[in-house]
PDB file of C-alpha atoms and ligand atoms in Angstrom:
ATOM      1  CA  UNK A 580     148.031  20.029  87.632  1.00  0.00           C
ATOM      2  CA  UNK A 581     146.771  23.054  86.185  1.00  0.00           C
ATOM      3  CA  UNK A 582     142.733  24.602  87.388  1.00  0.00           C
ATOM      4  CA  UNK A 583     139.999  26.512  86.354  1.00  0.00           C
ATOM      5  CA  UNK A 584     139.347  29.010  88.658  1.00  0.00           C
ATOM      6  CA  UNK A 585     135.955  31.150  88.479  1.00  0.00           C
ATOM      7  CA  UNK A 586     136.106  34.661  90.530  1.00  0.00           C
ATOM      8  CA  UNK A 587     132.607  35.316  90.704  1.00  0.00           C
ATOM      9  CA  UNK A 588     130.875  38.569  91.714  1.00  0.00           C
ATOM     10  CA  UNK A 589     128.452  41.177  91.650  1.00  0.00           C
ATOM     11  CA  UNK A 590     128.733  44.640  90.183  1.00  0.00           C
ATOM     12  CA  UNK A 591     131.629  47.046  90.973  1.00  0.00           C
ATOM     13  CA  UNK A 592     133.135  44.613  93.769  1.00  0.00           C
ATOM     14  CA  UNK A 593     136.329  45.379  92.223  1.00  0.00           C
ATOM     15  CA  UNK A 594     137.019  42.070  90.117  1.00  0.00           C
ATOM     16  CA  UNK A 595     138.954  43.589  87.711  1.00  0.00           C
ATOM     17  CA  UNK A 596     141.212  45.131  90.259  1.00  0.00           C
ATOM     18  CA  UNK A 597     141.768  41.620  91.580  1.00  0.00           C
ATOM     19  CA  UNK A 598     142.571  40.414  88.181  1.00  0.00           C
ATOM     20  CA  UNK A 599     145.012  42.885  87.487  1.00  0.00           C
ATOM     21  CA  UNK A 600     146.897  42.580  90.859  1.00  0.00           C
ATOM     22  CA  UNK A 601     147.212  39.097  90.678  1.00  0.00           C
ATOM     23  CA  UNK A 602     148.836  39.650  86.961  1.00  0.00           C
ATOM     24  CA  UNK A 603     151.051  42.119  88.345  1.00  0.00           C
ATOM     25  CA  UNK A 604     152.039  39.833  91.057  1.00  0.00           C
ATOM     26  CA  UNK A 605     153.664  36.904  88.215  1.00  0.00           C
ATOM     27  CA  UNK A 606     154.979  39.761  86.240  1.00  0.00           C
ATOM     28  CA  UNK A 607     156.369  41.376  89.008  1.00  0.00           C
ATOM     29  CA  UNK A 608     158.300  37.723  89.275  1.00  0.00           C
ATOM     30  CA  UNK A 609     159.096  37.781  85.707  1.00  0.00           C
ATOM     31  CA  UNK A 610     156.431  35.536  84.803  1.00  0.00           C
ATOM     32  CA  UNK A 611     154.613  36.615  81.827  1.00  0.00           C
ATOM     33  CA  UNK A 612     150.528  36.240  81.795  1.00  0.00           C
ATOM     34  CA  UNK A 613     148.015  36.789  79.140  1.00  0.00           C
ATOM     35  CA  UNK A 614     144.774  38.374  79.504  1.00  0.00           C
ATOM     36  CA  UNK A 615     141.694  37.784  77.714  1.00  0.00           C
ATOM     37  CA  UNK A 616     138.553  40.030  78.229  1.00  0.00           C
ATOM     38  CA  UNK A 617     135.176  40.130  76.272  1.00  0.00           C
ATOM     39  CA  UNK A 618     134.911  42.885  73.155  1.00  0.00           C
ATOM     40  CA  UNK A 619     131.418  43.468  73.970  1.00  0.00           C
ATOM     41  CA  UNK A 620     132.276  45.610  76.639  1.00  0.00           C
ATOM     42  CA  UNK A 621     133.557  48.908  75.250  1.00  0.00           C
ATOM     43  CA  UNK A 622     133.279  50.709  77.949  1.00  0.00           C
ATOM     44  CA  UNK A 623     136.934  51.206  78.579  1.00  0.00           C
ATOM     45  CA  UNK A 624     137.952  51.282  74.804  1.00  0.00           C
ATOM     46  CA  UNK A 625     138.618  48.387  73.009  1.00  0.00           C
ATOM     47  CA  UNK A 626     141.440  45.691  74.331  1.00  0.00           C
ATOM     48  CA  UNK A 627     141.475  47.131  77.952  1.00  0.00           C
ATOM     49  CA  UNK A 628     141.143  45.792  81.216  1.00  0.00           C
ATOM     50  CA  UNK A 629     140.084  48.614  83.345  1.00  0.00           C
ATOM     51  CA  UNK A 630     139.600  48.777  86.784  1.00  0.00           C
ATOM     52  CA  UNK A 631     137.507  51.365  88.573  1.00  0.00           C
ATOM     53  CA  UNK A 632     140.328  52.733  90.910  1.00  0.00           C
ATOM     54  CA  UNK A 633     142.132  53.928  88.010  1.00  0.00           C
ATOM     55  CA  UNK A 634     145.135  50.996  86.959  1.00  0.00           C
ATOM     56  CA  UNK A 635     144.513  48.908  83.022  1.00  0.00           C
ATOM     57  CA  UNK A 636     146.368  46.640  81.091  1.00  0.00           C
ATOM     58  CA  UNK A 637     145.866  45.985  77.775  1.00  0.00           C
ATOM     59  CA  UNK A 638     143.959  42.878  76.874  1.00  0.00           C
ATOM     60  CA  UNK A 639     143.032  40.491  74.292  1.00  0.00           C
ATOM     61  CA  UNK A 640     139.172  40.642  73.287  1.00  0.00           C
ATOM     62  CA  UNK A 641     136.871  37.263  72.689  1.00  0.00           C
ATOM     63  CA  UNK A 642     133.925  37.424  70.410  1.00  0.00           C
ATOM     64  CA  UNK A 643     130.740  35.003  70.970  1.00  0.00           C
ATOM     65  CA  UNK A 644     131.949  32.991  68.286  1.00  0.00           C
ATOM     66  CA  UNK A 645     135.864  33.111  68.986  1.00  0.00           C
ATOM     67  CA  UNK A 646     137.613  29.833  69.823  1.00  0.00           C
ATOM     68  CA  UNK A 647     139.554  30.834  73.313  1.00  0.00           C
ATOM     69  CA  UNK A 648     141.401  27.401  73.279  1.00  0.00           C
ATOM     70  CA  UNK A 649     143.094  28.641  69.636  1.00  0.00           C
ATOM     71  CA  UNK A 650     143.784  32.311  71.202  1.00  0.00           C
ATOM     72  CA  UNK A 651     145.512  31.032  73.917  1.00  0.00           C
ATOM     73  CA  UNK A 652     147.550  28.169  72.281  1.00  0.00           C
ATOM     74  CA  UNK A 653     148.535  30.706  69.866  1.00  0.00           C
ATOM     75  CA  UNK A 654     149.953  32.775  72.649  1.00  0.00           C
ATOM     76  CA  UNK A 655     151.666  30.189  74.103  1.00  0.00           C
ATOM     77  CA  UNK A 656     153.806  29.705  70.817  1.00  0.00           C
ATOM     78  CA  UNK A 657     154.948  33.354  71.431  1.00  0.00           C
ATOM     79  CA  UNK A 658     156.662  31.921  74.292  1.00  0.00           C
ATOM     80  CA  UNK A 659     155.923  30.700  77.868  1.00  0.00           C
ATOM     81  CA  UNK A 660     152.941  32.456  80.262  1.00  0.00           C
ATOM     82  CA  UNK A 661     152.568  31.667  83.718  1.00  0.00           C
ATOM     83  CA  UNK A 662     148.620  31.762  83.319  1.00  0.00           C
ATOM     84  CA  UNK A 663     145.714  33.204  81.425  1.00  0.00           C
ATOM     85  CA  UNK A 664     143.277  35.726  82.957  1.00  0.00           C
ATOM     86  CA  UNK A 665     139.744  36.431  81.471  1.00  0.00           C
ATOM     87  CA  UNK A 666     137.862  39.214  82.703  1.00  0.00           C
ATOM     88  CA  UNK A 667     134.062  39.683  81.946  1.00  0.00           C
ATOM     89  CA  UNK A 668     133.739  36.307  81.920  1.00  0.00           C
ATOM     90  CA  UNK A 669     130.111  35.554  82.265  1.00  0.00           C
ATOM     91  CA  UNK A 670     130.352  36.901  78.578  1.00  0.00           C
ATOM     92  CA  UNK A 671     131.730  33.463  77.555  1.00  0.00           C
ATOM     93  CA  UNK A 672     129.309  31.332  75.553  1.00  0.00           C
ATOM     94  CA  UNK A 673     129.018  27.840  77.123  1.00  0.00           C
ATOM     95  CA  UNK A 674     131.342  26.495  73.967  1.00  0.00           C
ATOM     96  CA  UNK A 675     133.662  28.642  74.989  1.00  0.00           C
ATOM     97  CA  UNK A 676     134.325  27.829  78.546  1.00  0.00           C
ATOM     98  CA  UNK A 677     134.535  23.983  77.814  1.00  0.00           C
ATOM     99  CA  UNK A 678     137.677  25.827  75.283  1.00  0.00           C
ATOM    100  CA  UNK A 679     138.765  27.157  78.926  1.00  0.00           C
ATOM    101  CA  UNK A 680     138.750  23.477  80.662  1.00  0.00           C
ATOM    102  CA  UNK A 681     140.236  21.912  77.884  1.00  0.00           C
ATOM    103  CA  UNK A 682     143.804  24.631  77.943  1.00  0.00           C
ATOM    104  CA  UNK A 683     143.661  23.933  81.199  1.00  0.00           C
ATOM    105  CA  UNK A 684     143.443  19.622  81.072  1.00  0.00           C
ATOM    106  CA  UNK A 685     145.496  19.573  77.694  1.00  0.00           C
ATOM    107  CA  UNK A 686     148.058  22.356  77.672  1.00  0.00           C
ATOM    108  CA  UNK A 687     148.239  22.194  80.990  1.00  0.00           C
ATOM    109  CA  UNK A 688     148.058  26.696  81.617  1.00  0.00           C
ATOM    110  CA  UNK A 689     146.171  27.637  84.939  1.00  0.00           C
ATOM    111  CA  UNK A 690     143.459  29.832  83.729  1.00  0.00           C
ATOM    112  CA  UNK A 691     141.890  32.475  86.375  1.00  0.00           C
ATOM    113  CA  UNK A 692     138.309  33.889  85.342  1.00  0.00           C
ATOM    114  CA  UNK A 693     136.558  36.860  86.507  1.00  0.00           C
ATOM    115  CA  UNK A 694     132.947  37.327  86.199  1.00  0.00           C
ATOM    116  CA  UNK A 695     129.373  38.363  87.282  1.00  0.00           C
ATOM    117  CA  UNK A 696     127.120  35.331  88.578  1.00  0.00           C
ATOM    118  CA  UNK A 697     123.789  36.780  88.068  1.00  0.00           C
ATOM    119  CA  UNK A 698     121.987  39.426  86.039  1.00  0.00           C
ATOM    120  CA  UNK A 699     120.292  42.393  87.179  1.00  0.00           C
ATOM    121  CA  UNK A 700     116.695  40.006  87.263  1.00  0.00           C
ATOM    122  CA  UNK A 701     118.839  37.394  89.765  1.00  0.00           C
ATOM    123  CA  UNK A 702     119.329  34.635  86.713  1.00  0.00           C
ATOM    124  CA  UNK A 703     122.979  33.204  86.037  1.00  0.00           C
ATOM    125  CA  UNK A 704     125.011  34.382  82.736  1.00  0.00           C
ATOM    126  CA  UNK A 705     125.556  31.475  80.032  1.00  0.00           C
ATOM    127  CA  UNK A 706     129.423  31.952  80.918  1.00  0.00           C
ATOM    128  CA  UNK A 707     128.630  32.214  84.604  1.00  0.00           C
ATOM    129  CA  UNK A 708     126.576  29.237  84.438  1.00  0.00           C
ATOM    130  CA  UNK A 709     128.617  27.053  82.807  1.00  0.00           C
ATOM    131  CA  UNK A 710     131.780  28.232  84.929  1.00  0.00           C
ATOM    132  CA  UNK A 711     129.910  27.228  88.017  1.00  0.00           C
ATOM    133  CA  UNK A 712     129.507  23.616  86.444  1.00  0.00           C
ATOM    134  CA  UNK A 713     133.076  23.074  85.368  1.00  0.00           C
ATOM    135  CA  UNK A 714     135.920  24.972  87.471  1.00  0.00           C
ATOM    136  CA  UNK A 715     137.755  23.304  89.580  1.00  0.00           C
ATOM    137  CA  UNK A 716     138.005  25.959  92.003  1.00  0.00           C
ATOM    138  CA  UNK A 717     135.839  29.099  93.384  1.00  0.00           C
ATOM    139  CA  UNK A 718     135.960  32.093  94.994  1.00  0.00           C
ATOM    140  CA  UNK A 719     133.881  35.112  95.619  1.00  0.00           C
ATOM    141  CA  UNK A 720     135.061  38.417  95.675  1.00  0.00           C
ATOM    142  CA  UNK A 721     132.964  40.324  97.407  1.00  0.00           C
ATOM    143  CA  UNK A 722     131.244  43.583  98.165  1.00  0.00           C
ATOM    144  CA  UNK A 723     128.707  45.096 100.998  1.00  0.00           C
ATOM    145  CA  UNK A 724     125.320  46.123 100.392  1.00  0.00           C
ATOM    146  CA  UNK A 725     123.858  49.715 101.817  1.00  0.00           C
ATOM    147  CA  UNK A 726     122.647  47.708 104.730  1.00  0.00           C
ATOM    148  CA  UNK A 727     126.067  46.100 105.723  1.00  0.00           C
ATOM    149  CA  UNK A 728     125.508  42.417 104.504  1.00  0.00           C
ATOM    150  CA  UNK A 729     127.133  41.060 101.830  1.00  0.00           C
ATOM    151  CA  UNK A 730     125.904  42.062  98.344  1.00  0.00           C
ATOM    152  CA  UNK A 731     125.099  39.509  95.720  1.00  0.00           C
ATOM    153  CA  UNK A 732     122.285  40.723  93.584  1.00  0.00           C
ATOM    154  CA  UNK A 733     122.256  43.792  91.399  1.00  0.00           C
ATOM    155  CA  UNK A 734     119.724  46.035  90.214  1.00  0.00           C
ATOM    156  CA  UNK A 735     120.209  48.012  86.993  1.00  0.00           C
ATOM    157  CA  UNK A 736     118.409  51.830  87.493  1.00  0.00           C
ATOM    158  CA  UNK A 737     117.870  54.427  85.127  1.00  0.00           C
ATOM    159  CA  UNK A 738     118.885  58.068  84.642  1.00  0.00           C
ATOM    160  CA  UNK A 739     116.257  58.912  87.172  1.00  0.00           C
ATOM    161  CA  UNK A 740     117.354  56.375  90.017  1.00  0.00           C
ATOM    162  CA  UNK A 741     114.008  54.282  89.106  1.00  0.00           C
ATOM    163  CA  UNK A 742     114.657  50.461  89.076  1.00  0.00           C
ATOM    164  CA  UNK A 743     114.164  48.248  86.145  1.00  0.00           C
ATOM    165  CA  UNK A 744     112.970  45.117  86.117  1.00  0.00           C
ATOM    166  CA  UNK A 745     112.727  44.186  82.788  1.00  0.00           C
ATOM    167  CA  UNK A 746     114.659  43.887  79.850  1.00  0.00           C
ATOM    168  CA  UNK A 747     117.813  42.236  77.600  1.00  0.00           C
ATOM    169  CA  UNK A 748     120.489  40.866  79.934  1.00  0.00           C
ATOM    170  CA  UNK A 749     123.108  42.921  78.446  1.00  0.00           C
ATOM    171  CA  UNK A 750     122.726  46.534  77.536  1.00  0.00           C
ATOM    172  CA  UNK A 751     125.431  48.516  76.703  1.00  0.00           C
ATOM    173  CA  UNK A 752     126.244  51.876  76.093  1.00  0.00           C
ATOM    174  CA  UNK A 753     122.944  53.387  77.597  1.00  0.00           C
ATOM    175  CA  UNK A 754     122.605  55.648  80.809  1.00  0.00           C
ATOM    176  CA  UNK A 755     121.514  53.025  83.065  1.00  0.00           C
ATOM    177  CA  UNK A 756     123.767  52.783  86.265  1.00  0.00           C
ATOM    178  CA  UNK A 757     123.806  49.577  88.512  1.00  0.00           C
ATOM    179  CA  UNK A 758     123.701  49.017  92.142  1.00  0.00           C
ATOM    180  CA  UNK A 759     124.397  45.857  94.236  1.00  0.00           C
ATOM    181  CA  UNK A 760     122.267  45.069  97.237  1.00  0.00           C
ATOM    182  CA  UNK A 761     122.185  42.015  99.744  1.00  0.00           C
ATOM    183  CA  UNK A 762     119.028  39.412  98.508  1.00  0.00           C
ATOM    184  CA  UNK A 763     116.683  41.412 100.654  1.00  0.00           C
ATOM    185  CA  UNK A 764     117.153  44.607  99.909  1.00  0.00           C
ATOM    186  CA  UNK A 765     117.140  43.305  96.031  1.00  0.00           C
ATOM    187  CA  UNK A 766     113.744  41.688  96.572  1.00  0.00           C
ATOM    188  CA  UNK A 767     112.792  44.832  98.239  1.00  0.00           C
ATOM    189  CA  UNK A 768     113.839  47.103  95.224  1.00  0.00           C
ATOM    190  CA  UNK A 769     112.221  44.940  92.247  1.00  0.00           C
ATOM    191  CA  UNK A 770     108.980  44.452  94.393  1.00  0.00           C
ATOM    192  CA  UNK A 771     109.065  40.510  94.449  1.00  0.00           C
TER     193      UNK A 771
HETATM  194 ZN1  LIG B  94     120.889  44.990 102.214  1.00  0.00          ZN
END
């Protein structure tokens, strides 16, 4: 039988790097995958998978309103994948992630997806959310904080270093950089 599997994350734990050696690993076999990532990021051009150490693969983007059960049974009638990868998955609307469970129960593709669990105020993504409710399996990659634990908040900070603690869950395009921390040290940095 075929999963859902939700990668989840904080910032710049390498996800995408995961993703795309776990692709090359079934292509490497000569098993062909398809991946899937949101178009709202653009921050590695459009239709790219990108990962911070310097591989990419091209990519497939989802809109909000795309049906992802449609994209990937049309890709399957281009011939046979071993399984689907979506990255920035916590991008997925709550629709679209019941699309996701229902490839996997009714055309029977493994799909692997890669997202962030919470926002830089601590609160799950929509995709994240829902992922969390319906995959059959989970995993986290993780990441370190400056302190040595494990990392699974983020803070988003501006040009100057300063933290923000308010604002829209998803800003793109802007200077703001972002910083994972262990609970504490998150707690510590947006003064709650
Ligand atoms: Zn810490």
């Amino acid at each position: 039988m075929a999963k859902l599997y939700f990668n989840y994350s904080t910032m710049n734990a390498g996800k995408s790097t995961v993703l795309l050696q776990a692709s090359h690993n079934y292509r490497e076999r000569g098993m062909q995958t398809y991946l899937m990532t949101a178009a709202i990021d653009g921050r590695d051009g459009d239709g790219r998978i990108a990962s911070r150490i310097g591989i990419s693969e091209q990519a497939d983007t989802f809109q909000p309103d795309d049906d992802v059960f449609a994209m990937i049974d049309n890709r399957l009638k281009q011939g046979q994948i071993a399984c689907v990868f979506v990255d920035e998955a916590q991008f997925l609307s709550e629709q679209q992630v019941w699309q996701l469970a229902r490839a996997v129960d009714d055309l029977n593709i493994p799909v692997l997806a890669y997202g962030l669990r919470v926002d830089f105020q601590g609160k799950l993504f929509p995709g994240s959310a829902t992922l969390l409710a319906l995959a059959d399996e989970m995993r986290e990659v993780r990441t370190i904080c400056t302190c040595g634990r494990k990392a699974t908040m983020v803070i988003r900070q501006d040009q100057h270093g300063n933290t923000i603690t308010e604002g829209a869950q998803v800003q793109i395009g802007g200077n703001e950089t972002y910083v994972s921390l262990c609970r504490k040290h998150w707690r510590e940095a947006m003064g709650a």
